[in-house]
mmCIF file with all atom_site columns, C-alpha atoms in Angstrom:
data_model
loop_
_atom_site.group_PDB
_atom_site.id
_atom_site.type_symbol
_atom_site.label_atom_id
_atom_site.label_alt_id
_atom_site.label_comp_id
_atom_site.label_asym_id
_atom_site.label_entity_id
_atom_site.label_seq_id
_atom_site.pdbx_PDB_ins_code
_atom_site.Cartn_x
_atom_site.Cartn_y
_atom_site.Cartn_z
_atom_site.occupancy
_atom_site.B_iso_or_equiv
_atom_site.pdbx_formal_charge
_atom_site.auth_seq_id
_atom_site.auth_comp_id
_atom_site.auth_asym_id
_atom_site.auth_atom_id
_atom_site.pdbx_PDB_model_num
ATOM 1  C CA . MET A 1 1  ? 5.393  11.091  -5.457  1.00 96.00 ? 17 MET A CA 1
ATOM 2  C CA . ASP A 1 2  ? 2.524  9.143   -7.037  1.00 98.00 ? 18 ASP A CA 1
ATOM 3  C CA . VAL A 1 3  ? 3.583  6.123   -9.177  1.00 97.00 ? 19 VAL A CA 1
ATOM 4  C CA . THR A 1 4  ? 1.196  4.389   -11.526 1.00 98.00 ? 20 THR A CA 1
ATOM 5  C CA . ASP A 1 5  ? 0.680  0.492   -11.765 1.00 98.00 ? 21 ASP A CA 1
ATOM 6  C CA . ALA A 1 6  ? 2.302  0.909   -15.211 1.00 98.00 ? 22 ALA A CA 1
ATOM 7  C CA . ALA A 1 7  ? 5.460  2.357   -13.524 1.00 98.00 ? 23 ALA A CA 1
ATOM 8  C CA . LEU A 1 8  ? 5.737  -0.375  -10.909 1.00 96.00 ? 24 LEU A CA 1
ATOM 9  C CA . HIS A 1 9  ? 5.381  -2.898  -13.287 1.00 96.00 ? 25 HIS A CA 1
ATOM 10 C CA . LYS A 1 10 ? 8.435  -1.484  -15.212 1.00 96.00 ? 26 LYS A CA 1
ATOM 11 C CA . ILE A 1 11 ? 10.577 -1.222  -12.147 1.00 96.00 ? 27 ILE A CA 1
ATOM 12 C CA . ALA A 1 12 ? 9.707  -4.805  -11.366 1.00 93.00 ? 28 ALA A CA 1
ATOM 13 C CA . GLU A 1 13 ? 10.543 -6.031  -14.758 1.00 92.00 ? 29 GLU A CA 1
ATOM 14 C CA . ALA A 1 14 ? 13.987 -4.123  -14.773 1.00 92.00 ? 30 ALA A CA 1
ATOM 15 C CA . GLY A 1 15 ? 14.502 -5.257  -11.133 1.00 92.00 ? 31 GLY A CA 1
ATOM 16 C CA . TYR A 1 16 ? 14.199 -8.944  -11.276 1.00 90.00 ? 32 TYR A CA 1
ATOM 17 C CA . ASP A 1 17 ? 16.710 -11.301 -12.494 1.00 90.00 ? 33 ASP A CA 1
ATOM 18 C CA . PRO A 1 18 ? 15.930 -15.350 -12.596 1.00 89.00 ? 34 PRO A CA 1
ATOM 19 C CA . VAL A 1 19 ? 19.319 -16.118 -11.007 1.00 92.00 ? 35 VAL A CA 1
ATOM 20 C CA . TYR A 1 20 ? 19.509 -13.431 -8.273  1.00 89.00 ? 36 TYR A CA 1
ATOM 21 C CA . GLY A 1 21 ? 15.686 -12.807 -7.771  1.00 86.00 ? 37 GLY A CA 1
ATOM 22 C CA . ALA A 1 22 ? 14.547 -9.018  -6.565  1.00 84.00 ? 38 ALA A CA 1
ATOM 23 C CA . ARG A 1 23 ? 18.219 -8.342  -5.441  1.00 87.00 ? 39 ARG A CA 1
ATOM 24 C CA . PRO A 1 24 ? 18.857 -5.958  -8.510  1.00 94.00 ? 40 PRO A CA 1
ATOM 25 C CA . LEU A 1 25 ? 15.670 -4.117  -7.759  1.00 95.00 ? 41 LEU A CA 1
ATOM 26 C CA . LYS A 1 26 ? 17.447 -1.218  -5.498  1.00 93.00 ? 42 LYS A CA 1
ATOM 27 C CA . ARG A 1 27 ? 19.865 -0.506  -8.512  1.00 94.00 ? 43 ARG A CA 1
ATOM 28 C CA . ALA A 1 28 ? 16.738 -0.516  -10.949 1.00 95.00 ? 44 ALA A CA 1
ATOM 29 C CA . ILE A 1 29 ? 15.023 1.926   -8.711  1.00 96.00 ? 45 ILE A CA 1
ATOM 30 C CA . GLN A 1 30 ? 18.227 4.100   -8.574  1.00 96.00 ? 46 GLN A CA 1
ATOM 31 C CA . GLN A 1 31 ? 18.878 3.777   -12.314 1.00 96.00 ? 47 GLN A CA 1
ATOM 32 C CA . GLU A 1 32 ? 15.180 4.451   -13.394 1.00 96.00 ? 48 GLU A CA 1
ATOM 33 C CA . ILE A 1 33 ? 13.712 6.721   -10.609 1.00 97.00 ? 49 ILE A CA 1
ATOM 34 C CA . GLU A 1 34 ? 16.369 8.201   -8.293  1.00 97.00 ? 50 GLU A CA 1
ATOM 35 C CA . ASN A 1 35 ? 18.881 9.437   -10.814 1.00 98.00 ? 51 ASN A CA 1
ATOM 36 C CA . PRO A 1 36 ? 16.620 10.816  -13.584 1.00 97.00 ? 52 PRO A CA 1
ATOM 37 C CA . LEU A 1 37 ? 14.636 12.523  -11.012 1.00 97.00 ? 53 LEU A CA 1
ATOM 38 C CA . SER A 1 38 ? 17.432 14.179  -9.378  1.00 97.00 ? 54 SER A CA 1
ATOM 39 C CA . LYS A 1 39 ? 18.431 15.658  -12.663 1.00 98.00 ? 55 LYS A CA 1
ATOM 40 C CA . LEU A 1 40 ? 15.153 17.074  -13.010 1.00 98.00 ? 56 LEU A CA 1
ATOM 41 C CA . ILE A 1 41 ? 14.996 18.451  -9.506  1.00 97.00 ? 57 ILE A CA 1
ATOM 42 C CA . LEU A 1 42 ? 18.453 20.207  -9.959  1.00 97.00 ? 58 LEU A CA 1
ATOM 43 C CA . GLN A 1 43 ? 16.954 21.372  -13.365 1.00 98.00 ? 59 GLN A CA 1
ATOM 44 C CA . GLY A 1 44 ? 14.264 23.103  -11.388 1.00 97.00 ? 60 GLY A CA 1
ATOM 45 C CA . LYS A 1 45 ? 11.565 21.310  -12.937 1.00 98.00 ? 61 LYS A CA 1
ATOM 46 C CA . PHE A 1 46 ? 10.132 20.181  -9.360  1.00 97.00 ? 62 PHE A CA 1
ATOM 47 C CA . GLY A 1 47 ? 9.710  22.006  -6.279  1.00 93.00 ? 63 GLY A CA 1
ATOM 48 C CA . PRO A 1 48 ? 9.956  20.933  -2.439  1.00 92.00 ? 64 PRO A CA 1
ATOM 49 C CA . LYS A 1 49 ? 6.191  20.648  -2.108  1.00 94.00 ? 65 LYS A CA 1
ATOM 50 C CA . ASP A 1 50 ? 5.461  19.078  -5.629  1.00 97.00 ? 66 ASP A CA 1
ATOM 51 C CA . THR A 1 51 ? 3.819  16.181  -5.924  1.00 97.00 ? 67 THR A CA 1
ATOM 52 C CA . ILE A 1 52 ? 5.800  13.972  -8.840  1.00 98.00 ? 68 ILE A CA 1
ATOM 53 C CA . HIS A 1 53 ? 3.644  11.716  -10.710 1.00 98.00 ? 69 HIS A CA 1
ATOM 54 C CA . VAL A 1 54 ? 5.689  8.833   -12.399 1.00 98.00 ? 70 VAL A CA 1
ATOM 55 C CA . ASP A 1 55 ? 4.227  6.591   -15.149 1.00 98.00 ? 71 ASP A CA 1
ATOM 56 C CA . ALA A 1 56 ? 5.412  4.277   -17.783 1.00 97.00 ? 72 ALA A CA 1
ATOM 57 C CA . VAL A 1 57 ? 4.831  5.664   -21.605 1.00 96.00 ? 73 VAL A CA 1
ATOM 58 C CA . ASN A 1 58 ? 6.159  3.741   -24.453 1.00 95.00 ? 74 ASN A CA 1
ATOM 59 C CA . GLY A 1 59 ? 8.246  1.528   -22.124 1.00 91.00 ? 75 GLY A CA 1
ATOM 60 C CA . GLU A 1 60 ? 9.917  4.337   -20.474 1.00 95.00 ? 76 GLU A CA 1
ATOM 61 C CA . LEU A 1 61 ? 9.370  6.136   -17.361 1.00 97.00 ? 77 LEU A CA 1
ATOM 62 C CA . ALA A 1 62 ? 7.943  9.574   -17.426 1.00 98.00 ? 78 ALA A CA 1
ATOM 63 C CA . PHE A 1 63 ? 7.770  12.096  -14.603 1.00 98.00 ? 79 PHE A CA 1
ATOM 64 C CA . ALA A 1 64 ? 4.950  15.043  -14.420 1.00 97.00 ? 80 ALA A CA 1
#
């Protein structure tokens, strides 16, 4: 997986809470990357040896 700085920034923003710090980061990674990517893999859009590029486009994560 290749993740751009923009995508990392989006995940960091989604996973930070002023009260809890970075504790919500795991949930943000699951919701923003793991769950959508799992669906795309099950749909056959990515194979076992594919390099998946993750970028933030218009405020949303995009996988290519």
